[in-house]
PDB file of C-alpha atoms in Angstrom:
ATOM      1  CA  MET A   1      83.421  94.572  71.627  1.00 44.00           C
ATOM      2  CA  LYS A   2      83.665  96.330  68.306  1.00 45.00           C
ATOM      3  CA  ASP A   3      87.162  96.870  67.136  1.00 46.00           C
ATOM      4  CA  VAL A   4      87.724  99.438  64.458  1.00 45.00           C
ATOM      5  CA  LEU A   5      91.053  99.428  62.717  1.00 45.00           C
ATOM      6  CA  LEU A   6      91.571 103.069  61.895  1.00 44.00           C
ATOM      7  CA  THR A   7      93.461 104.092  58.834  1.00 38.00           C
ATOM      8  CA  LEU A   8      94.670 107.496  57.737  1.00 36.00           C
ATOM      9  CA  THR A   9      91.970 107.675  55.101  1.00 34.00           C
ATOM     10  CA  ALA A  10      89.127 107.153  57.546  1.00 37.00           C
ATOM     11  CA  GLY A  11      86.987 109.555  59.530  1.00 37.00           C
ATOM     12  CA  ASN A  12      88.729 112.258  61.445  1.00 40.00           C
ATOM     13  CA  ALA A  13      92.178 111.306  60.235  1.00 39.00           C
ATOM     14  CA  ARG A  14      91.052 112.412  56.771  1.00 36.00           C
ATOM     15  CA  THR A  15      89.812 115.686  58.221  1.00 37.00           C
ATOM     16  CA  LEU A  16      93.220 116.198  59.829  1.00 39.00           C
ATOM     17  CA  SER A  17      95.166 115.856  56.577  1.00 37.00           C
ATOM     18  CA  GLY A  18      92.537 117.805  54.621  1.00 36.00           C
ATOM     19  CA  HIS A  19      92.787 120.822  56.914  1.00 36.00           C
ATOM     20  CA  ALA A  20      96.540 120.672  57.014  1.00 37.00           C
ATOM     21  CA  ILE A  21      96.787 120.754  53.214  1.00 36.00           C
ATOM     22  CA  MET A  22      94.232 123.500  52.627  1.00 38.00           C
ATOM     23  CA  GLY A  23      95.920 125.862  55.039  1.00 40.00           C
ATOM     24  CA  ASN A  24      93.100 128.424  55.123  1.00 44.00           C
ATOM     25  CA  GLY A  25      92.472 129.763  58.618  1.00 48.00           C
ATOM     26  CA  TRP A  26      94.942 127.187  59.768  1.00 49.00           C
ATOM     27  CA  ASN A  27      94.781 127.874  63.502  1.00 55.00           C
ATOM     28  CA  GLY A  28      91.025 127.761  63.714  1.00 58.00           C
ATOM     29  CA  GLU A  29      90.736 124.667  61.597  1.00 60.00           C
ATOM     30  CA  MET A  30      93.519 122.877  63.418  1.00 60.00           C
ATOM     31  CA  ALA A  31      91.749 123.632  66.680  1.00 61.00           C
ATOM     32  CA  GLN A  32      88.579 122.209  65.134  1.00 64.00           C
ATOM     33  CA  THR A  33      90.478 119.134  63.984  1.00 67.00           C
ATOM     34  CA  MET A  34      91.937 118.638  67.427  1.00 65.00           C
ATOM     35  CA  ALA A  35      88.455 118.907  68.883  1.00 68.00           C
ATOM     36  CA  ASP A  36      87.291 116.280  66.368  1.00 75.00           C
ATOM     37  CA  GLU A  37      90.181 114.067  67.409  1.00 75.00           C
ATOM     38  CA  LYS A  38      89.163 114.284  71.048  1.00 76.00           C
ATOM     39  CA  GLU A  39      85.572 113.584  70.056  1.00 81.00           C
ATOM     40  CA  LEU A  40      86.740 110.484  68.194  1.00 88.00           C
ATOM     41  CA  PHE A  41      88.574 109.356  71.321  1.00 90.00           C
ATOM     42  CA  TRP A  42      85.394 109.409  73.405  1.00 91.00           C
ATOM     43  CA  GLU A  43      83.514 107.549  70.680  1.00 91.00           C
ATOM     44  CA  LEU A  44      86.142 104.825  70.549  1.00 91.00           C
ATOM     45  CA  LEU A  45      86.324 104.619  74.323  1.00 92.00           C
ATOM     46  CA  ALA A  46      82.552 104.367  74.718  1.00 92.00           C
ATOM     47  CA  ASP A  47      82.516 100.857  73.234  1.00 88.00           C
ATOM     48  CA  ARG A  48      85.294  99.633  75.483  1.00 91.00           C
ATOM     49  CA  GLN A  49      85.118 101.549  78.721  1.00 93.00           C
ATOM     50  CA  LYS A  50      83.005  99.011  80.580  1.00 94.00           C
ATOM     51  CA  LYS A  51      85.310  96.151  79.608  1.00 94.00           C
ATOM     52  CA  LEU A  52      88.319  98.283  80.517  1.00 95.00           C
ATOM     53  CA  PHE A  53      86.888  99.211  83.898  1.00 95.00           C
ATOM     54  CA  ASN A  54      85.978  95.602  84.710  1.00 93.00           C
ATOM     55  CA  PHE A  55      89.386  94.384  83.575  1.00 94.00           C
ATOM     56  CA  LEU A  56      91.102  96.808  85.955  1.00 94.00           C
ATOM     57  CA  HIS A  57      88.688  95.895  88.730  1.00 91.00           C
ATOM     58  CA  ARG A  58      89.529  92.220  88.297  1.00 90.00           C
ATOM     59  CA  ALA A  59      93.258  92.640  87.763  1.00 91.00           C
ATOM     60  CA  LEU A  60      93.416  94.687  90.987  1.00 89.00           C
ATOM     61  CA  ASN A  61      91.456  92.036  92.883  1.00 85.00           C
ATOM     62  CA  PHE A  62      88.235  94.072  93.156  1.00 85.00           C
ATOM     63  CA  SER A  63      90.038  96.810  95.033  1.00 85.00           C
ATOM     64  CA  GLU A  64      88.424 100.246  95.045  1.00 86.00           C
ATOM     65  CA  ASP A  65      91.755 101.622  93.868  1.00 89.00           C
ATOM     66  CA  SER A  66      90.793 100.294  90.444  1.00 91.00           C
ATOM     67  CA  GLN A  67      88.558 103.382  90.093  1.00 93.00           C
ATOM     68  CA  ASP A  68      91.586 105.656  90.458  1.00 93.00           C
ATOM     69  CA  VAL A  69      93.622 103.535  88.088  1.00 94.00           C
ATOM     70  CA  TYR A  70      90.756 103.635  85.569  1.00 95.00           C
ATOM     71  CA  GLN A  71      90.783 107.435  85.741  1.00 95.00           C
ATOM     72  CA  GLU A  72      94.525 107.512  85.196  1.00 94.00           C
ATOM     73  CA  VAL A  73      94.239 105.209  82.193  1.00 95.00           C
ATOM     74  CA  VAL A  74      91.490 107.287  80.552  1.00 95.00           C
ATOM     75  CA  ILE A  75      93.222 110.611  81.199  1.00 94.00           C
ATOM     76  CA  ARG A  76      96.548 109.308  79.937  1.00 93.00           C
ATOM     77  CA  ALA A  77      94.953 107.801  76.829  1.00 94.00           C
ATOM     78  CA  TRP A  78      93.025 111.022  76.178  1.00 92.00           C
ATOM     79  CA  LYS A  79      96.203 113.054  76.509  1.00 90.00           C
ATOM     80  CA  TYR A  80      98.246 110.874  74.179  1.00 91.00           C
ATOM     81  CA  PHE A  81      95.480 110.046  71.697  1.00 91.00           C
ATOM     82  CA  PRO A  82      96.833 112.464  69.053  1.00 89.00           C
ATOM     83  CA  SER A  83     100.030 110.406  68.920  1.00 88.00           C
ATOM     84  CA  PHE A  84      98.133 107.103  68.715  1.00 89.00           C
ATOM     85  CA  ASP A  85      99.279 105.144  65.663  1.00 88.00           C
ATOM     86  CA  ARG A  86      96.132 104.667  63.570  1.00 85.00           C
ATOM     87  CA  ARG A  87      97.403 101.390  62.144  1.00 87.00           C
ATOM     88  CA  GLN A  88      97.138  99.921  65.627  1.00 88.00           C
ATOM     89  CA  LYS A  89      93.919  98.669  67.192  1.00 92.00           C
ATOM     90  CA  PHE A  90      92.517 101.173  69.680  1.00 93.00           C
ATOM     91  CA  SER A  91      91.640  98.457  72.191  1.00 94.00           C
ATOM     92  CA  THR A  92      95.179  97.020  72.154  1.00 94.00           C
ATOM     93  CA  TRP A  93      96.579 100.498  72.611  1.00 95.00           C
ATOM     94  CA  ILE A  94      94.392 101.487  75.540  1.00 95.00           C
ATOM     95  CA  PHE A  95      94.868  98.145  77.279  1.00 96.00           C
ATOM     96  CA  THR A  96      98.634  98.608  76.951  1.00 95.00           C
ATOM     97  CA  ILE A  97      98.204 101.878  78.827  1.00 96.00           C
ATOM     98  CA  ALA A  98      96.090 100.025  81.377  1.00 96.00           C
ATOM     99  CA  HIS A  99      98.802  97.391  81.773  1.00 95.00           C
ATOM    100  CA  ASN A 100     101.408 100.104  82.400  1.00 95.00           C
ATOM    101  CA  GLU A 101      99.195 101.897  84.893  1.00 95.00           C
ATOM    102  CA  ILE A 102      98.625  98.657  86.823  1.00 94.00           C
ATOM    103  CA  LYS A 103     102.377  98.138  86.980  1.00 92.00           C
ATOM    104  CA  LYS A 104     102.845 101.726  88.140  1.00 92.00           C
ATOM    105  CA  TYR A 105     100.161 101.275  90.786  1.00 92.00           C
ATOM    106  CA  PHE A 106     101.828  98.183  92.234  1.00 88.00           C
ATOM    107  CA  ASN A 107     105.270  99.778  92.145  1.00 88.00           C
ATOM    108  CA  GLN A 108     103.948 102.801  94.039  1.00 87.00           C
ATOM    109  CA  ARG A 109     102.291 100.537  96.545  1.00 82.00           C
ATOM    110  CA  LYS A 110     105.542  98.646  96.998  1.00 78.00           C
ATOM    111  CA  LYS A 111     107.413 101.924  97.604  1.00 76.00           C
ATOM    112  CA  GLU A 112     104.837 103.121 100.115  1.00 74.00           C
ATOM    113  CA  HIS A 113     104.970  99.857 102.039  1.00 64.00           C
ATOM    114  CA  LYS A 114     108.432  98.371 101.768  1.00 60.00           C
ATOM    115  CA  VAL A 115     107.243  95.830 104.323  1.00 57.00           C
ATOM    116  CA  ILE A 116     103.529  95.224 103.874  1.00 54.00           C
ATOM    117  CA  PRO A 117     101.852  95.419 107.281  1.00 54.00           C
ATOM    118  CA  LEU A 118      99.780  92.430 108.307  1.00 51.00           C
ATOM    119  CA  GLU A 119      96.582  94.433 108.384  1.00 52.00           C
ATOM    120  CA  LEU A 120      96.997  95.292 104.707  1.00 51.00           C
ATOM    121  CA  LEU A 121      97.382  91.677 103.667  1.00 50.00           C
ATOM    122  CA  GLY A 122      94.224  90.092 102.366  1.00 51.00           C
ATOM    123  CA  THR A 123      92.255  93.300 102.617  1.00 53.00           C
ATOM    124  CA  ASP A 124      91.114  93.150  99.000  1.00 56.00           C
ATOM    125  CA  PRO A 125      87.376  92.602  99.062  1.00 56.00           C
ATOM    126  CA  PRO A 126      85.985  89.257  97.914  1.00 59.00           C
ATOM    127  CA  ALA A 127      84.507  88.984  94.424  1.00 59.00           C
ATOM    128  CA  PRO A 128      81.075  90.542  94.823  1.00 60.00           C
ATOM    129  CA  VAL A 129      79.195  87.864  92.912  1.00 64.00           C
ATOM    130  CA  GLY A 130      76.325  85.612  93.864  1.00 73.00           C
ATOM    131  CA  ASP A 131      76.946  82.830  91.352  1.00 79.00           C
ATOM    132  CA  PRO A 132      79.117  80.202  93.105  1.00 84.00           C
ATOM    133  CA  VAL A 133      80.811  79.051  89.870  1.00 85.00           C
ATOM    134  CA  VAL A 134      81.761  82.604  88.912  1.00 87.00           C
ATOM    135  CA  ALA A 135      82.984  83.216  92.451  1.00 86.00           C
ATOM    136  CA  LEU A 136      85.038  80.034  92.205  1.00 87.00           C
ATOM    137  CA  ILE A 137      86.676  81.180  88.970  1.00 89.00           C
ATOM    138  CA  PHE A 138      87.398  84.601  90.439  1.00 88.00           C
ATOM    139  CA  GLY A 139      88.813  82.902  93.532  1.00 86.00           C
ATOM    140  CA  ALA A 140      91.121  80.795  91.387  1.00 87.00           C
ATOM    141  CA  ALA A 141      92.210  83.804  89.323  1.00 87.00           C
ATOM    142  CA  ARG A 142      92.971  85.709  92.498  1.00 85.00           C
ATOM    143  CA  GLN A 143      95.556  83.107  93.463  1.00 83.00           C
ATOM    144  CA  LEU A 144      97.533  83.931  90.328  1.00 87.00           C
ATOM    145  CA  PRO A 145     100.356  86.456  90.507  1.00 88.00           C
ATOM    146  CA  LEU A 146      99.542  89.878  89.055  1.00 86.00           C
ATOM    147  CA  ARG A 147     101.041  89.350  85.611  1.00 87.00           C
ATOM    148  CA  GLN A 148      99.349  85.980  85.208  1.00 90.00           C
ATOM    149  CA  ARG A 149      96.065  87.381  86.457  1.00 91.00           C
ATOM    150  CA  GLU A 150      96.223  90.159  83.875  1.00 93.00           C
ATOM    151  CA  VAL A 151      96.902  87.687  81.076  1.00 94.00           C
ATOM    152  CA  PHE A 152      94.112  85.437  82.348  1.00 94.00           C
ATOM    153  CA  PHE A 153      91.481  88.198  82.223  1.00 94.00           C
ATOM    154  CA  LEU A 154      92.773  89.677  78.960  1.00 95.00           C
ATOM    155  CA  PHE A 155      92.222  86.298  77.332  1.00 95.00           C
ATOM    156  CA  TYR A 156      89.123  84.947  79.020  1.00 94.00           C
ATOM    157  CA  TYR A 157      87.237  88.158  79.718  1.00 93.00           C
ATOM    158  CA  ASN A 158      88.460  90.725  77.191  1.00 94.00           C
ATOM    159  CA  LYS A 159      88.878  88.090  74.453  1.00 93.00           C
ATOM    160  CA  PHE A 160      92.223  89.291  73.169  1.00 95.00           C
ATOM    161  CA  SER A 161      94.257  86.916  71.032  1.00 95.00           C
ATOM    162  CA  ILE A 162      97.568  85.572  72.274  1.00 95.00           C
ATOM    163  CA  ALA A 163      99.469  87.890  69.887  1.00 95.00           C
ATOM    164  CA  GLU A 164      97.526  90.906  71.183  1.00 95.00           C
ATOM    165  CA  ILE A 165      98.143  89.930  74.808  1.00 95.00           C
ATOM    166  CA  ALA A 166     101.843  89.603  74.023  1.00 95.00           C
ATOM    167  CA  ALA A 167     101.794  93.116  72.544  1.00 94.00           C
ATOM    168  CA  ILE A 168      99.898  94.531  75.528  1.00 95.00           C
ATOM    169  CA  SER A 169     101.940  92.898  78.256  1.00 93.00           C
ATOM    170  CA  GLY A 170     105.332  92.877  76.544  1.00 93.00           C
ATOM    171  CA  LEU A 171     105.585  89.107  77.050  1.00 93.00           C
ATOM    172  CA  ARG A 172     106.562  86.563  74.436  1.00 94.00           C
ATOM    173  CA  GLN A 173     103.711  84.597  72.926  1.00 95.00           C
ATOM    174  CA  GLY A 174     105.179  81.392  74.354  1.00 95.00           C
ATOM    175  CA  ASN A 175     105.068  82.887  77.850  1.00 94.00           C
ATOM    176  CA  VAL A 176     101.474  84.024  77.335  1.00 94.00           C
ATOM    177  CA  LYS A 177     100.490  80.480  76.327  1.00 95.00           C
ATOM    178  CA  PHE A 178     102.288  79.057  79.347  1.00 94.00           C
ATOM    179  CA  ILE A 179     100.558  81.511  81.699  1.00 93.00           C
ATOM    180  CA  LEU A 180      97.171  80.746  80.170  1.00 92.00           C
ATOM    181  CA  SER A 181      97.722  77.046  80.528  1.00 92.00           C
ATOM    182  CA  SER A 182      98.737  77.486  84.161  1.00 91.00           C
ATOM    183  CA  GLY A 183      95.671  79.696  84.789  1.00 90.00           C
ATOM    184  CA  ARG A 184      93.413  77.165  83.121  1.00 91.00           C
ATOM    185  CA  GLU A 185      94.815  74.384  85.314  1.00 91.00           C
ATOM    186  CA  THR A 186      94.292  76.486  88.442  1.00 89.00           C
ATOM    187  CA  VAL A 187      90.631  76.959  87.520  1.00 89.00           C
ATOM    188  CA  ARG A 188      90.274  73.305  86.580  1.00 90.00           C
ATOM    189  CA  ARG A 189      91.639  72.204  89.959  1.00 90.00           C
ATOM    190  CA  ALA A 190      89.320  74.619  91.761  1.00 87.00           C
ATOM    191  CA  LEU A 191      86.309  73.349  89.808  1.00 86.00           C
ATOM    192  CA  GLU A 192      87.242  69.716  90.431  1.00 87.00           C
ATOM    193  CA  ALA A 193      87.770  70.342  94.121  1.00 86.00           C
ATOM    194  CA  ASN A 194      84.370  72.021  94.284  1.00 80.00           C
ATOM    195  CA  HIS A 195      82.771  69.145  92.357  1.00 76.00           C
ATOM    196  CA  GLU A 196      84.202  66.596  94.797  1.00 75.00           C
ATOM    197  CA  LYS A 197      82.670  68.473  97.729  1.00 69.00           C
TER     198      LYS A 197
ATOM    199  CA  MET B   1      86.546  68.900  80.482  1.00 71.00           C
ATOM    200  CA  LYS B   2      88.654  69.503  77.354  1.00 83.00           C
ATOM    201  CA  ASN B   3      90.736  72.658  77.142  1.00 84.00           C
ATOM    202  CA  ASP B   4      88.484  74.334  74.532  1.00 86.00           C
ATOM    203  CA  GLU B   5      85.354  73.553  76.507  1.00 90.00           C
ATOM    204  CA  LEU B   6      86.943  74.792  79.702  1.00 90.00           C
ATOM    205  CA  ASP B   7      88.068  77.997  77.948  1.00 91.00           C
ATOM    206  CA  ARG B   8      84.508  78.658  76.745  1.00 92.00           C
ATOM    207  CA  PHE B   9      83.133  77.813  80.177  1.00 92.00           C
ATOM    208  CA  ILE B  10      85.490  80.256  81.898  1.00 92.00           C
ATOM    209  CA  SER B  11      84.771  83.026  79.369  1.00 91.00           C
ATOM    210  CA  GLN B  12      81.004  82.628  79.618  1.00 91.00           C
ATOM    211  CA  ASN B  13      81.094  82.694  83.398  1.00 90.00           C
ATOM    212  CA  LEU B  14      83.384  85.696  83.555  1.00 89.00           C
ATOM    213  CA  GLU B  15      81.007  87.635  81.336  1.00 89.00           C
ATOM    214  CA  LYS B  16      78.085  86.942  83.639  1.00 86.00           C
ATOM    215  CA  TYR B  17      79.403  89.401  86.163  1.00 84.00           C
ATOM    216  CA  GLU B  18      80.119  92.919  84.994  1.00 86.00           C
ATOM    217  CA  LEU B  19      80.093  96.137  86.953  1.00 87.00           C
ATOM    218  CA  GLU B  20      78.820  99.429  85.583  1.00 91.00           C
ATOM    219  CA  ILE B  21      81.281 102.293  85.851  1.00 92.00           C
ATOM    220  CA  PRO B  22      80.201 104.379  88.845  1.00 92.00           C
ATOM    221  CA  ASP B  23      78.860 107.816  87.900  1.00 93.00           C
ATOM    222  CA  ILE B  24      81.270 109.483  90.296  1.00 93.00           C
ATOM    223  CA  VAL B  25      84.218 107.973  88.421  1.00 93.00           C
ATOM    224  CA  GLN B  26      82.864 109.224  85.082  1.00 92.00           C
ATOM    225  CA  GLU B  27      82.276 112.638  86.611  1.00 93.00           C
ATOM    226  CA  GLN B  28      85.824 112.790  87.970  1.00 93.00           C
ATOM    227  CA  VAL B  29      87.209 111.888  84.563  1.00 92.00           C
ATOM    228  CA  ARG B  30      85.142 114.673  82.961  1.00 91.00           C
ATOM    229  CA  ARG B  31      86.360 117.163  85.560  1.00 92.00           C
ATOM    230  CA  ARG B  32      89.995 116.206  85.096  1.00 90.00           C
ATOM    231  CA  VAL B  33      89.699 116.472  81.327  1.00 88.00           C
ATOM    232  CA  ALA B  34      88.142 119.933  81.652  1.00 87.00           C
ATOM    233  CA  ALA B  35      90.964 120.993  83.994  1.00 87.00           C
ATOM    234  CA  ALA B  36      93.564 119.603  81.607  1.00 82.00           C
ATOM    235  CA  LEU B  37      92.005 121.576  78.744  1.00 80.00           C
ATOM    236  CA  GLU B  38      92.379 124.824  80.704  1.00 77.00           C
ATOM    237  CA  ARG B  39      95.912 124.159  81.882  1.00 73.00           C
ATOM    238  CA  PRO B  40      97.711 124.377  78.528  1.00 68.00           C
ATOM    239  CA  LEU B  41      96.406 127.938  78.018  1.00 68.00           C
ATOM    240  CA  ARG B  42      98.001 129.087  81.247  1.00 70.00           C
ATOM    241  CA  ALA B  43     101.129 127.089  80.563  1.00 72.00           C
ATOM    242  CA  ALA B  44     101.333 128.585  77.070  1.00 76.00           C
ATOM    243  CA  TRP B  45     101.768 132.073  78.535  1.00 81.00           C
ATOM    244  CA  LYS B  46     104.532 130.911  80.801  1.00 82.00           C
ATOM    245  CA  ARG B  47     106.176 129.027  77.973  1.00 84.00           C
ATOM    246  CA  SER B  48     106.054 131.967  75.576  1.00 88.00           C
ATOM    247  CA  ALA B  49     107.483 134.332  78.235  1.00 90.00           C
ATOM    248  CA  LEU B  50     110.304 131.899  78.896  1.00 92.00           C
ATOM    249  CA  TRP B  51     111.022 131.471  75.203  1.00 93.00           C
ATOM    250  CA  GLY B  52     110.956 135.260  74.729  1.00 93.00           C
ATOM    251  CA  ALA B  53     113.538 135.759  77.468  1.00 94.00           C
ATOM    252  CA  LEU B  54     115.709 132.975  76.087  1.00 95.00           C
ATOM    253  CA  LEU B  55     115.497 134.424  72.585  1.00 96.00           C
ATOM    254  CA  ALA B  56     116.469 137.916  73.825  1.00 96.00           C
ATOM    255  CA  ALA B  57     119.436 136.457  75.707  1.00 96.00           C
ATOM    256  CA  ALA B  58     120.520 134.503  72.636  1.00 96.00           C
ATOM    257  CA  ILE B  59     120.325 137.615  70.438  1.00 95.00           C
ATOM    258  CA  LEU B  60     122.376 139.580  72.995  1.00 95.00           C
ATOM    259  CA  VAL B  61     125.051 136.887  73.144  1.00 93.00           C
ATOM    260  CA  PHE B  62     125.123 136.768  69.337  1.00 92.00           C
ATOM    261  CA  VAL B  63     125.530 140.529  69.025  1.00 91.00           C
ATOM    262  CA  ILE B  64     128.342 140.533  71.615  1.00 90.00           C
ATOM    263  CA  ALA B  65     130.106 137.579  70.034  1.00 88.00           C
ATOM    264  CA  LEU B  66     129.756 138.810  66.453  1.00 85.00           C
ATOM    265  CA  PRO B  67     132.973 140.951  66.352  1.00 82.00           C
ATOM    266  CA  GLN B  68     134.964 137.943  67.615  1.00 83.00           C
ATOM    267  CA  PHE B  69     133.952 135.853  64.659  1.00 83.00           C
ATOM    268  CA  PHE B  70     133.931 138.621  62.050  1.00 82.00           C
ATOM    269  CA  PRO B  71     136.638 141.206  62.931  1.00 79.00           C
ATOM    270  CA  PRO B  72     136.400 144.462  60.948  1.00 78.00           C
ATOM    271  CA  VAL B  73     138.438 144.357  57.727  1.00 83.00           C
ATOM    272  CA  PRO B  74     141.211 147.028  57.848  1.00 82.00           C
ATOM    273  CA  ALA B  75     141.325 149.511  54.976  1.00 84.00           C
ATOM    274  CA  ALA B  76     143.869 148.752  52.225  1.00 85.00           C
ATOM    275  CA  ARG B  77     147.207 150.361  53.083  1.00 85.00           C
ATOM    276  CA  LYS B  78     148.989 152.760  50.775  1.00 83.00           C
ATOM    277  CA  ILE B  79     152.774 152.630  50.310  1.00 83.00           C
ATOM    278  CA  SER B  80     153.986 156.014  51.450  1.00 84.00           C
ATOM    279  CA  GLN B  81     157.726 155.481  50.939  1.00 87.00           C
ATOM    280  CA  ILE B  82     160.283 152.864  49.867  1.00 89.00           C
ATOM    281  CA  ARG B  83     163.538 152.801  51.748  1.00 91.00           C
ATOM    282  CA  THR B  84     166.527 150.989  50.255  1.00 92.00           C
ATOM    283  CA  GLU B  85     169.911 150.719  51.973  1.00 93.00           C
ATOM    284  CA  PHE B  86     173.246 149.843  50.395  1.00 92.00           C
ATOM    285  CA  SER B  87     176.282 149.209  52.479  1.00 93.00           C
ATOM    286  CA  ILE B  88     179.966 148.862  51.421  1.00 93.00           C
ATOM    287  CA  PRO B  89     181.711 148.076  54.708  1.00 92.00           C
ATOM    288  CA  GLU B  90     185.305 147.916  53.379  1.00 93.00           C
ATOM    289  CA  LYS B  91     185.011 151.504  52.210  1.00 92.00           C
ATOM    290  CA  ASN B  92     182.915 152.533  55.163  1.00 93.00           C
ATOM    291  CA  ILE B  93     180.109 153.716  52.897  1.00 93.00           C
ATOM    292  CA  LYS B  94     176.392 153.435  53.554  1.00 93.00           C
ATOM    293  CA  ILE B  95     173.877 154.743  51.036  1.00 93.00           C
ATOM    294  CA  ILE B  96     170.290 155.210  52.093  1.00 91.00           C
ATOM    295  CA  TRP B  97     167.837 155.705  49.235  1.00 90.00           C
ATOM    296  CA  VAL B  98     164.403 156.909  50.155  1.00 87.00           C
ATOM    297  CA  GLN B  99     161.664 157.101  47.520  1.00 86.00           C
ATOM    298  CA  ARG B 100     158.646 159.162  48.507  1.00 84.00           C
ATOM    299  CA  ALA B 101     155.434 159.733  46.661  1.00 78.00           C
ATOM    300  CA  ASP B 102     155.591 163.498  47.326  1.00 80.00           C
ATOM    301  CA  PHE B 103     159.261 163.824  46.268  1.00 76.00           C
ATOM    302  CA  GLN B 104     159.803 166.578  43.784  1.00 78.00           C
ATOM    303  CA  MET B 105     162.881 166.706  41.650  1.00 77.00           C
ATOM    304  CA  PRO B 106     164.550 170.106  42.118  1.00 78.00           C
ATOM    305  CA  GLU B 107     164.201 172.331  39.098  1.00 82.00           C
ATOM    306  CA  PRO B 108     167.488 172.697  37.182  1.00 78.00           C
ATOM    307  CA  ASN B 109     168.882 176.191  37.551  1.00 74.00           C
ATOM    308  CA  GLY B 110     168.464 178.482  34.636  1.00 52.00           C
TER     309      GLY B 110
END
């Protein structure tokens, strides 16, 4: 995944300040700048959208709802992109939105089903993978609570650093390390159990 | 397996399986973005109408309230007469002296 640290002197940000200073045909040029901004958003997203989609798919236990959550994340990010702080990394920013949308999704689900009916339990589809080792890792990750599962995939799949995961999830770095260690041990136990068989 | 090795092993295996984003999802995103781009134009009309009404109401309130804060300054008064009274109660005398701007001294006879 390419990560571009945007600064105010780069690319479209420069266009934005340039147009604002010149002030000729301000409305038209601002509209053009806003269009450029949106264009930049799609360019930045293009490099990360597959990883984002797969992260959501995994964090939501391969549920089809992850498609809706993905849409929400992209739309929300698109809407708020003009206020995105260019000193931040785009990937950290959009995954923070993803983290919030996952939380929102589970809260809504909790509200809808104050008591989760039996038929809804365990209805998440199994990991659709053929490789038994990959399936085993997914199986182990699935046993983790939501927050731990998110941290697990952010680290092992999306390759974020511990500091970045802390920023995305709002956890302390110490907690992130603890969660990762617990996730690692869960996978280790699953692998050892499989090896013994 | 050491922690580092296990971390690499997990990462490599997780990367083996990746889904492509379904076309229908991409299409829905495009549609929602297009709809969101149209919406602000309609909302802008509503917003400007609302702001116009609010502004008119504010101007009206201001015009009505203006005399309360800035009452008209009355014109400078002119002294039309000066009245002075003297009283000597033990002699039962009261003198009232009125000075008027239009008072004319009577012409001495002859």
